[in-house]
Every structure is written in structure tokens, then in C-alpha cells.
Short mmCIF file of C-alpha atoms in Angstrom, two decimals:
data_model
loop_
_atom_site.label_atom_id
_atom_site.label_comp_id
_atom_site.label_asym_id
_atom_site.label_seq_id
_atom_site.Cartn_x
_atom_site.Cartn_y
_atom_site.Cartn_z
CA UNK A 1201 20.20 3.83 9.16
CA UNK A 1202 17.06 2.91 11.77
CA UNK A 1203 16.26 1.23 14.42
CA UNK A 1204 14.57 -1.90 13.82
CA UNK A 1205 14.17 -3.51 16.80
CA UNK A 1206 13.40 -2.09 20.29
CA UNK A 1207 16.13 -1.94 23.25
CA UNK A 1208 15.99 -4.98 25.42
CA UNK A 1209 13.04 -4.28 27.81
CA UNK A 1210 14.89 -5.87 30.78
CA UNK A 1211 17.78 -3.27 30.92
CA UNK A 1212 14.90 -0.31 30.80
CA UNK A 1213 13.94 2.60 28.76
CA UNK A 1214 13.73 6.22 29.59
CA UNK A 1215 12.81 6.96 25.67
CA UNK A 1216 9.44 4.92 26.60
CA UNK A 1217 9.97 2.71 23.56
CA UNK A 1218 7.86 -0.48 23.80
CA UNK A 1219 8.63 -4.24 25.93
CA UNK A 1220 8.51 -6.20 23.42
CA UNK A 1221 10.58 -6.89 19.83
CA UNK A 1222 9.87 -6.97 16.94
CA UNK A 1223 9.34 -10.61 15.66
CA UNK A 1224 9.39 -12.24 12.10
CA UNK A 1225 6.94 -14.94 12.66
CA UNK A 1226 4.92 -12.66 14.36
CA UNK A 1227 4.36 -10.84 11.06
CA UNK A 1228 4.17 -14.30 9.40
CA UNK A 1229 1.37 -14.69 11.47
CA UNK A 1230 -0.10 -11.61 10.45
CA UNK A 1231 -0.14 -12.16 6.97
CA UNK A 1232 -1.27 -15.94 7.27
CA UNK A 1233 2.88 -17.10 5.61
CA UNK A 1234 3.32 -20.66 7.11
CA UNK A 1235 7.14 -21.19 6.05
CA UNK A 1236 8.53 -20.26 8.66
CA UNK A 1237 11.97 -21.59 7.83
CA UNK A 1238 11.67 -20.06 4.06
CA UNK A 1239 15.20 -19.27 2.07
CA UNK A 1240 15.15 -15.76 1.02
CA UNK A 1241 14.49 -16.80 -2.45
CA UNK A 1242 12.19 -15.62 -5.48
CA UNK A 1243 9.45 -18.02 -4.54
CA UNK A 1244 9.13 -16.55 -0.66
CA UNK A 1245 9.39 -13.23 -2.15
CA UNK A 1246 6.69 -13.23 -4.28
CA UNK A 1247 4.42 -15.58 -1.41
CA UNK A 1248 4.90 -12.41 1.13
CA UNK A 1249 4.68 -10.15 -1.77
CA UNK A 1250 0.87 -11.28 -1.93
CA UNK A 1251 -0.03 -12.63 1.20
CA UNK A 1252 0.78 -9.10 2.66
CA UNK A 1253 -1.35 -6.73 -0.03
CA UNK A 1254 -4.31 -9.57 0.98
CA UNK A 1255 -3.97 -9.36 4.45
CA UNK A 1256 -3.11 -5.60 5.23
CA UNK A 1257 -4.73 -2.85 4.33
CA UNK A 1258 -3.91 0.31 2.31
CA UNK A 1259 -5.60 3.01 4.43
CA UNK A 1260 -5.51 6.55 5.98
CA UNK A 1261 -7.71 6.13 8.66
CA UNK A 1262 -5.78 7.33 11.28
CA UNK A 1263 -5.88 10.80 9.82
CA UNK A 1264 -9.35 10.72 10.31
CA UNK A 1265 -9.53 9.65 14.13
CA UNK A 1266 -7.77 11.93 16.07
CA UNK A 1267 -3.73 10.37 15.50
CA UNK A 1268 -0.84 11.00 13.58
CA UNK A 1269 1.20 8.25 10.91
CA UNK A 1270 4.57 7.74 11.74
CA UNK A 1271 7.85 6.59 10.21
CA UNK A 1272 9.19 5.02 13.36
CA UNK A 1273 9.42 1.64 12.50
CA UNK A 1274 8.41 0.00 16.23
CA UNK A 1275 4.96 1.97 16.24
CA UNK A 1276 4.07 0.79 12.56
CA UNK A 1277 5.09 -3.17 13.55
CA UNK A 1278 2.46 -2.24 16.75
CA UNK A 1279 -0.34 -0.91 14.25
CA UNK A 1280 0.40 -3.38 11.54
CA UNK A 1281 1.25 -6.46 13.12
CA UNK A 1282 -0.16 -6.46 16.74
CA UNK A 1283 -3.48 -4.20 16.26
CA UNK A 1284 -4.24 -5.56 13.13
CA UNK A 1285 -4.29 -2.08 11.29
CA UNK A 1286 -3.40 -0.89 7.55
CA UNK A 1287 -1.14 2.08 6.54
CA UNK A 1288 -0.14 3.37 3.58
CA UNK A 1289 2.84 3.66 1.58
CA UNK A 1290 4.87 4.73 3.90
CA UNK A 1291 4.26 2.18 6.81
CA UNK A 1292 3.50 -0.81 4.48
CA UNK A 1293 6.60 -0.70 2.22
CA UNK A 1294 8.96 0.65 5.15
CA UNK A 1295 7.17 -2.43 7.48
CA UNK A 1296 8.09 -4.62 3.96
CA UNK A 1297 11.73 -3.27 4.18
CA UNK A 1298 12.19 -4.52 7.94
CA UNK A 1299 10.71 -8.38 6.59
CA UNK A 1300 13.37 -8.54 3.76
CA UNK A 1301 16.35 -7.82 5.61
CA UNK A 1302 15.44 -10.60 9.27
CA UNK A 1303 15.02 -12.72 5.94
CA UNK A 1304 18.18 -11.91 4.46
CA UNK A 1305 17.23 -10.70 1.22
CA UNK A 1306 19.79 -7.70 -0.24
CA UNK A 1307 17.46 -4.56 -0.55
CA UNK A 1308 17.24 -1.10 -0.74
CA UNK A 1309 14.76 1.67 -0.30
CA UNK A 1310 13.76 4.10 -3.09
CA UNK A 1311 11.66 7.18 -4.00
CA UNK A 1312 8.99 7.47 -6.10
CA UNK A 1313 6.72 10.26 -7.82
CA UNK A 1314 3.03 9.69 -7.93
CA UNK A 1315 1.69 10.35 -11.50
CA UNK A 1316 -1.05 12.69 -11.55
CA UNK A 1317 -3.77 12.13 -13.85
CA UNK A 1318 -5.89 14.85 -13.59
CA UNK A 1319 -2.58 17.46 -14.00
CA UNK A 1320 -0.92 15.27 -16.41
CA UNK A 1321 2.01 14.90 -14.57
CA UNK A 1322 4.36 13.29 -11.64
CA UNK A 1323 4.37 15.31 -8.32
CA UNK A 1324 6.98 17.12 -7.75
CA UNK A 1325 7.91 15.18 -4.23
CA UNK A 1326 8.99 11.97 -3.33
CA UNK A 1327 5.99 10.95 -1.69
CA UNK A 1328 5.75 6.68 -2.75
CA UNK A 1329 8.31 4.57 -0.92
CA UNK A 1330 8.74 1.53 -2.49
CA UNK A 1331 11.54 -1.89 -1.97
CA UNK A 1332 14.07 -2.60 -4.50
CA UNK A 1333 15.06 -6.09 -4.00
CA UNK A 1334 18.09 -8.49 -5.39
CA UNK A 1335 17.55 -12.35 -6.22
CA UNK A 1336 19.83 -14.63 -7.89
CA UNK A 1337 21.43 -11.78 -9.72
CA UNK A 1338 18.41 -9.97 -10.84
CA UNK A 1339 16.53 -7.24 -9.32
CA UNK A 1340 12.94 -6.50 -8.53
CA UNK A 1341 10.60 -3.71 -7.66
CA UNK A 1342 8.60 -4.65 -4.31
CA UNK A 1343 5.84 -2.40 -3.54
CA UNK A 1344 2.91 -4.27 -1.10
CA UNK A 1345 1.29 -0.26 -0.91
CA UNK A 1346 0.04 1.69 -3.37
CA UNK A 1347 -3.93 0.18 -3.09
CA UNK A 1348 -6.43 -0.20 -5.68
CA UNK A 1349 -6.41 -0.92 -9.32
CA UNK A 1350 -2.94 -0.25 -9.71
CA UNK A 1351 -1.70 -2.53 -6.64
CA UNK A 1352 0.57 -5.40 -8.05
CA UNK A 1353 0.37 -8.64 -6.16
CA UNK A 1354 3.78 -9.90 -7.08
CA UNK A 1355 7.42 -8.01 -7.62
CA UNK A 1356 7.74 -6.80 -10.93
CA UNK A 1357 11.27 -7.72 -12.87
CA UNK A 1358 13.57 -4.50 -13.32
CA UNK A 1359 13.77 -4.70 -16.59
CA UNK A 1360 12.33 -2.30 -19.17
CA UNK A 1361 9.16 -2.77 -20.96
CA UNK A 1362 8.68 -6.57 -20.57
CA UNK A 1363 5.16 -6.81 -20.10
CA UNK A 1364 4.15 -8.27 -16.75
CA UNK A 1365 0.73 -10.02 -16.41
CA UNK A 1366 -1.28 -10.10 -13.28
CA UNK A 1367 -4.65 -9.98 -11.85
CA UNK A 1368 -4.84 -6.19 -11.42
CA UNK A 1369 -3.72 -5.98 -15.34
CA UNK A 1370 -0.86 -6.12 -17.45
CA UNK A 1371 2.13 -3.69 -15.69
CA UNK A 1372 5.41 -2.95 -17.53
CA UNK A 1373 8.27 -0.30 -16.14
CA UNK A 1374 9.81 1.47 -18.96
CA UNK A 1375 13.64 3.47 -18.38
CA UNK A 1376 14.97 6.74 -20.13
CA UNK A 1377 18.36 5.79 -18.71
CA UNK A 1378 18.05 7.48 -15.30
CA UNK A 1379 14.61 7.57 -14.41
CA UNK A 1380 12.20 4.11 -14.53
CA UNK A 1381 8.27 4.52 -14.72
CA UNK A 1382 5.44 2.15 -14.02
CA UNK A 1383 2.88 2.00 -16.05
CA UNK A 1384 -0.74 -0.51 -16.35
CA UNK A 1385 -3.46 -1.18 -19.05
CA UNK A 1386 -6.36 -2.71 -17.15
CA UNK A 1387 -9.42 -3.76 -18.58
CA UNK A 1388 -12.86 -1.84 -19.16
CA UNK A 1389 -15.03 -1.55 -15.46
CA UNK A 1390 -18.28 -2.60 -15.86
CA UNK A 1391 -20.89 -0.69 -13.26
CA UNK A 1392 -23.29 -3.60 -11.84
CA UNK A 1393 -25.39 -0.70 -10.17
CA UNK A 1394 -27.17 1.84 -12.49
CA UNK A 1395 -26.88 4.53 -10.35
CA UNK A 1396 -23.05 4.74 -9.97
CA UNK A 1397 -22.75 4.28 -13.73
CA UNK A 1398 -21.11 8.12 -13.66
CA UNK A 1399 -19.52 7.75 -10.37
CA UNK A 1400 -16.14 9.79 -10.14
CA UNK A 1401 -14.76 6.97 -8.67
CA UNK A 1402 -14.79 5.29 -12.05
CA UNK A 1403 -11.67 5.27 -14.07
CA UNK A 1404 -11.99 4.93 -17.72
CA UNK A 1405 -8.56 5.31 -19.02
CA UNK A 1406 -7.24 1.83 -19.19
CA UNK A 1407 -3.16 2.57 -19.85
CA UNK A 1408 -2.00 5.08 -17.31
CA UNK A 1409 1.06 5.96 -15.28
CA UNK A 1410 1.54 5.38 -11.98
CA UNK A 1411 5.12 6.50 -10.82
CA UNK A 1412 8.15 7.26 -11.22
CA UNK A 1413 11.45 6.75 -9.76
CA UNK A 1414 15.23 6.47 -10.11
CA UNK A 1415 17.92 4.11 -8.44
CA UNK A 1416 18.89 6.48 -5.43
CA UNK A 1417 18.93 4.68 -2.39
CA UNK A 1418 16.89 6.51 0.70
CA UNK A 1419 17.14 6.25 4.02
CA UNK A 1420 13.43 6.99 6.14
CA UNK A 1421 14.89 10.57 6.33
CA UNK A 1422 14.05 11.88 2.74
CA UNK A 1423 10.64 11.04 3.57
CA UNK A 1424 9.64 12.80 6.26
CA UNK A 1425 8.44 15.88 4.73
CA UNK A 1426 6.25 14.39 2.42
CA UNK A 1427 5.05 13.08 5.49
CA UNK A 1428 3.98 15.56 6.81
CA UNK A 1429 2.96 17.00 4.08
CA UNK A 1430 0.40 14.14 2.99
CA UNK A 1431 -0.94 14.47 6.30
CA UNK A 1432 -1.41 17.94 7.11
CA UNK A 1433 -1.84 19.60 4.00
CA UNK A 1434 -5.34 20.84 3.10
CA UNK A 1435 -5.03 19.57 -0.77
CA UNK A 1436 -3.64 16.63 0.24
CA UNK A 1437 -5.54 13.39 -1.15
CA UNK A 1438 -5.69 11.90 1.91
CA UNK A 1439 -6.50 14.90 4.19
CA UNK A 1440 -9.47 15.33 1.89
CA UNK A 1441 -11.09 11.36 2.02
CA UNK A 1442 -10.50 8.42 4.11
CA UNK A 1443 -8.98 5.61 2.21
CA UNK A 1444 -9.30 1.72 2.80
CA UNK A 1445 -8.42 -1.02 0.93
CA UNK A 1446 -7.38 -4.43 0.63
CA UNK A 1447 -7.46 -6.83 -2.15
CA UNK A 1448 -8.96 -10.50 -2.09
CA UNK A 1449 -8.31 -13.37 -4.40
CA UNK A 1450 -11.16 -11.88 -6.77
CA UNK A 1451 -10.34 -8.43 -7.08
CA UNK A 1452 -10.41 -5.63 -3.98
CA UNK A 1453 -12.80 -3.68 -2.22
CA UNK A 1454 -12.51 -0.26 -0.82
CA UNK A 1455 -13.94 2.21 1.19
CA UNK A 1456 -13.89 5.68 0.72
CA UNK A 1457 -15.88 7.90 2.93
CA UNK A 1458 -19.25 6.46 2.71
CA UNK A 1459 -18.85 4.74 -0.54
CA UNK A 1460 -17.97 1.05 -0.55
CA UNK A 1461 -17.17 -1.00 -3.66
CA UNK A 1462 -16.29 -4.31 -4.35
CA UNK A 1463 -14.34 -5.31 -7.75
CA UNK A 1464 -14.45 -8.88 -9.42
CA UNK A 1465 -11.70 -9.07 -12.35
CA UNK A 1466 -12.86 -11.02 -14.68
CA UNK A 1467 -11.23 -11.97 -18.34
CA UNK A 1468 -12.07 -9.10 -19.95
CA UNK A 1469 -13.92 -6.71 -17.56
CA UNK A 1470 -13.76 -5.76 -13.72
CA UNK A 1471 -17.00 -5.89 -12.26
CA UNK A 1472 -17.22 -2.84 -10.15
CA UNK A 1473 -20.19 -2.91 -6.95
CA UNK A 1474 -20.94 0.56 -5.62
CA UNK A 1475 -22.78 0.95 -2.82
CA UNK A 1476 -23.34 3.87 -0.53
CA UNK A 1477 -22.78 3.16 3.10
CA UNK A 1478 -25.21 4.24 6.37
CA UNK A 1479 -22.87 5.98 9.39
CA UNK A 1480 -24.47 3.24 11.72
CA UNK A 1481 -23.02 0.77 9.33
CA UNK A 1482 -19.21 2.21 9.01
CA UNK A 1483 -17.72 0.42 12.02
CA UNK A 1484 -19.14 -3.64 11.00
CA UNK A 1485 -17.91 -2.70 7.22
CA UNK A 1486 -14.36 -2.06 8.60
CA UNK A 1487 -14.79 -5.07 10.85
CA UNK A 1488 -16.54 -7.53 8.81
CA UNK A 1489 -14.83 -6.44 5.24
CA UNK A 1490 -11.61 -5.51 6.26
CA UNK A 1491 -10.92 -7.24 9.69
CA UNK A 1492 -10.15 -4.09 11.31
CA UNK A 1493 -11.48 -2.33 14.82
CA UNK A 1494 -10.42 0.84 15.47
CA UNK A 1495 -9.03 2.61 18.27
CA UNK A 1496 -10.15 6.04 18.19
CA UNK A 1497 -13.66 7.37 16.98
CA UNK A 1498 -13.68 7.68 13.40
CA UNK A 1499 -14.89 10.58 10.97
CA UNK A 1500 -15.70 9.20 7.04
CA UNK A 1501 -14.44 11.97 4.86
CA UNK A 1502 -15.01 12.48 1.09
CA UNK A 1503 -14.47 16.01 0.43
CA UNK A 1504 -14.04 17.35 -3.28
CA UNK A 1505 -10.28 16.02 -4.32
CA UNK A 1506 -9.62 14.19 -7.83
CA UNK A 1507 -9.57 10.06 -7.01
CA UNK A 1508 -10.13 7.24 -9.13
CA UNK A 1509 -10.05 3.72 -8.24
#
């Protein structure tokens, strides 16, 4: 269906693809995995499963310095994996699909609808890539992408509503027969800093949807005008702010615009840290919080757009 490796440098090029190819341990590297030799069992699933969504970040930030995303899977292994960049759903997840097959798991790609809280309703477009993945007869949903809140740190079980407890909160996936949705209950946020008490950022509702999606296998094909579409349109969430995040063993921070938080989950709260972030200070937040340098000058952006974290 791709291409997941590079031709072999020594016989030449004339598309201009890259020298070098793409390596496993490379990416083990990347995300700090030390078994090297691991089966392509439940345990290394999940250990990948979380080492990636603490390690790389969900962001948009190339929208917002000068460059394009792509779905070619040799320039997101260069961003990801060599430059030490983020990406969103659809690098992460399709970078996630490349690790489970050069380990030898069985999986398959699949689409997913975005609920939308503010319209009450799942897009209309496929525009969430996520990993459906097979182990010792039972399947999983892998998703190491979506960012925030409602980022789960280990594969959730494919079977409908089980409830399924991790740090982010309790997530269950729920089927009609055809069509499987994710939903989360979190806990209440607690605002350490007065002044963001009413931030928009906040989000009170504490069972919501997330997505949608149905057992149709996709190839990187079906996703290329949502591609574009995510990052060209003007209403599109991530034409309108930049986006970074990353979670940590205590919670996740994020950076939107000029607005960086920090959230602790705790037993039956998430502390949420707002603070509001100087231009001069942009570039040693990415560096220092996020272990990230970019290439290309970057422009914050937090335009009006419906976003809760």
C-alpha cells in the first residue's frame, strides 16, 4: 500500500528520496524502548504504546513556520525520529503503523470522526487515523495521537463498554453494531491560578465523546483530503492555534499560542497551571518543556476557534 522504507541509496535516486532507511531501533531510541529484541506481544505493545505519547509530541507547529505536514512516511520518520519533532494524528499514528508491522504485529489502519463538542456532533470527515492491532486473538485500538486530556497511554481492548482505567481517566468504546465510539469521564480540573479560573481552555464536562469509527480498513489514500483540509482551511482548528503537547508521568503540558499549562492528575482532581507565555520566552519553552528546536521561524497563533484541553 506505501512505501516504508527508502530505495537503497547506493543504486541512486532521481525521485530525491533520502540516503538513509528507515530503522527500528532508531525509533527505539527515540522513544527511550530498550528491548530491542522484544516479541510482538501485549506487554511491548502497551511499553511503545506509552513510551511514544511521553516522548513525542502532539503538535501543529509546522503550520505555523512556513512548511507543509505530509503523509509520506520517509519525511515523517525524518521529523519524528531524526529531528526530534511532534506531529499529529496523522504522522504519529501512521509513524505507529510503520513500528507494528518491522515488529510483526498484525494491524490495520482505520478512520475516525472527531466528536465535536461545541456542535454536538462527529465531523463529517475522516480526519483521526488511528491503529487497530491483533494480539493473542484479541484486538486493540492503538492511537499514540490525539493529545491532551483525552490521550490514552495504553491500547484500549475492542470490546464494548468495559470500562478501561488510566491516568488520563476512565475510557470505554461502546458499538451500535457497525460503528464503535470512544468515550472518557475524567475528573473535575482544579485552576491553581485565579486568573485562568474562566479560561476557555477549561473543560468542565467530565463524560464526553471523542470519536468515532468503524472497522474499514484504509490505506494513507483516504486521508489525504482531510489533509489538506486540516491544514489549509481557514476554520480549521489547527489553522486557527498552534498546538503542542506531550504528556509526562504526572499528567501533560501544552502549549497553545502563548498559553502554557501544566496538568498534575491527581485521585480525584487534575491540577491545571496556566500561565501566559512572553514571545522572548516561546523558543526555551519548546526546548526546555518539550525537547524540541525548530527549524523554521515560528508564529504562536491563538485565533478565536472552540478548544478545550
Amino acid at each position: 500500500v506505501m512505501a516504508l522504507v527508502p530505495c537503497n541509496p547506493e543504486l541512486g535516486d532521481p525521485q530525491g528520496k533520502p540516503s538513509w532507511v528507515m530503522d527500528l531501533k532508531e525509533y527505539f531510541n527515540r522513544i527511550g524502548f530498550t528491548g530491542q529484541n522484544a516479541k510482538a506481544d501485549l506487554e511491548s505493545l502497551f511499553t511503545i504504546h506509552r513510551l511514544h505519547v511521553m516522548s513525542i509530541a502532539f503538535e501543529n507547529l509546522s503550520l505555523h513556520s512556513g512548511e507543509k505536514t505530509s503523509m509520506d512516511l520517509n519525511i515523517i520518520y525524518d521529523k519524528i525520529v531524526k529531528k526530534g519533532r511532534g506531529g499529529w494524528c496523522l504522522e504519529n499514528n501512521l509513524l505507529f503503523s510503520w513500528v507494528l508491522k518491522e515488529m510483526g504485529y498484525k494491524s490495520t489502519i482505520l478512520s475516525s470522526k472527531v466528536f465535536n463538542s461545541q456542535e454536538q456532533a462527529f465531523l463529517p470527515k475522516d480526519t483521526h487515523l488511528i491503529n487497530l492491532v491483533e494480539v493473542d486473538d484479541k484486538q486493540y485500538i492503538a492511537d499514540v495521537s490525539f493529545g491532551e486530556s483525552c490521550q490514552i497511554w495504553y491500547p484500549l481492548e475492542l470490546i464494548s463498554d468495559k470500562e478501561q482505567p488510566q491516568p488520563p481517566g476512565v475510557f470505554r468504546l461502546l458499538s451500535n453494531g457497525e460503528t464503535w465510539t470512544l468515550q472518557k469521564t475524567g475528573r473535575k480540573q482544579h485552576v491553581l491560578n485565579e486568573g485562568f479560573a474562566n479560561c476557555s481552555f477549561i473543560d468542565k464536562q467530565l463524560t464526553k465523546q471523542i470519536y468515532c469509527f468503524t472497522m474499514t480498513p484504509r490505506t494513507t489514500e483516504h486521508f489525504l483530503e482531510a489533509e489538506e483540509h486540516l491544514q489549509t482551511s481557514p476554520d480549521s482548528l489547527f489553522v486557527l492555534k498552534s498546538i503542542c503537547s506531550m504528556h509526562m508521568p504526572t499528567g501533560f503540558k501544552v502549549l497553545v499560542g502563548w498559553t502554557y499549562t501544566e496538568v498534575t492528575f491527581e485521585k480525584d482532581s487534575d491540577l491545571v497551571d496556566i500561565r501566559n507565555v512572553p514571545d522572548c520566552e516561546i523558543e526555551s519553552v519548546l526546548r526546555e518543556k518539550f525537547n524540541m528546536q525548530l527549524e523554521n521561524k515560528f508564529t504562536p497563533k491563538n485565533n478565536k476557534g472552540h478548544y478545550v484541553f
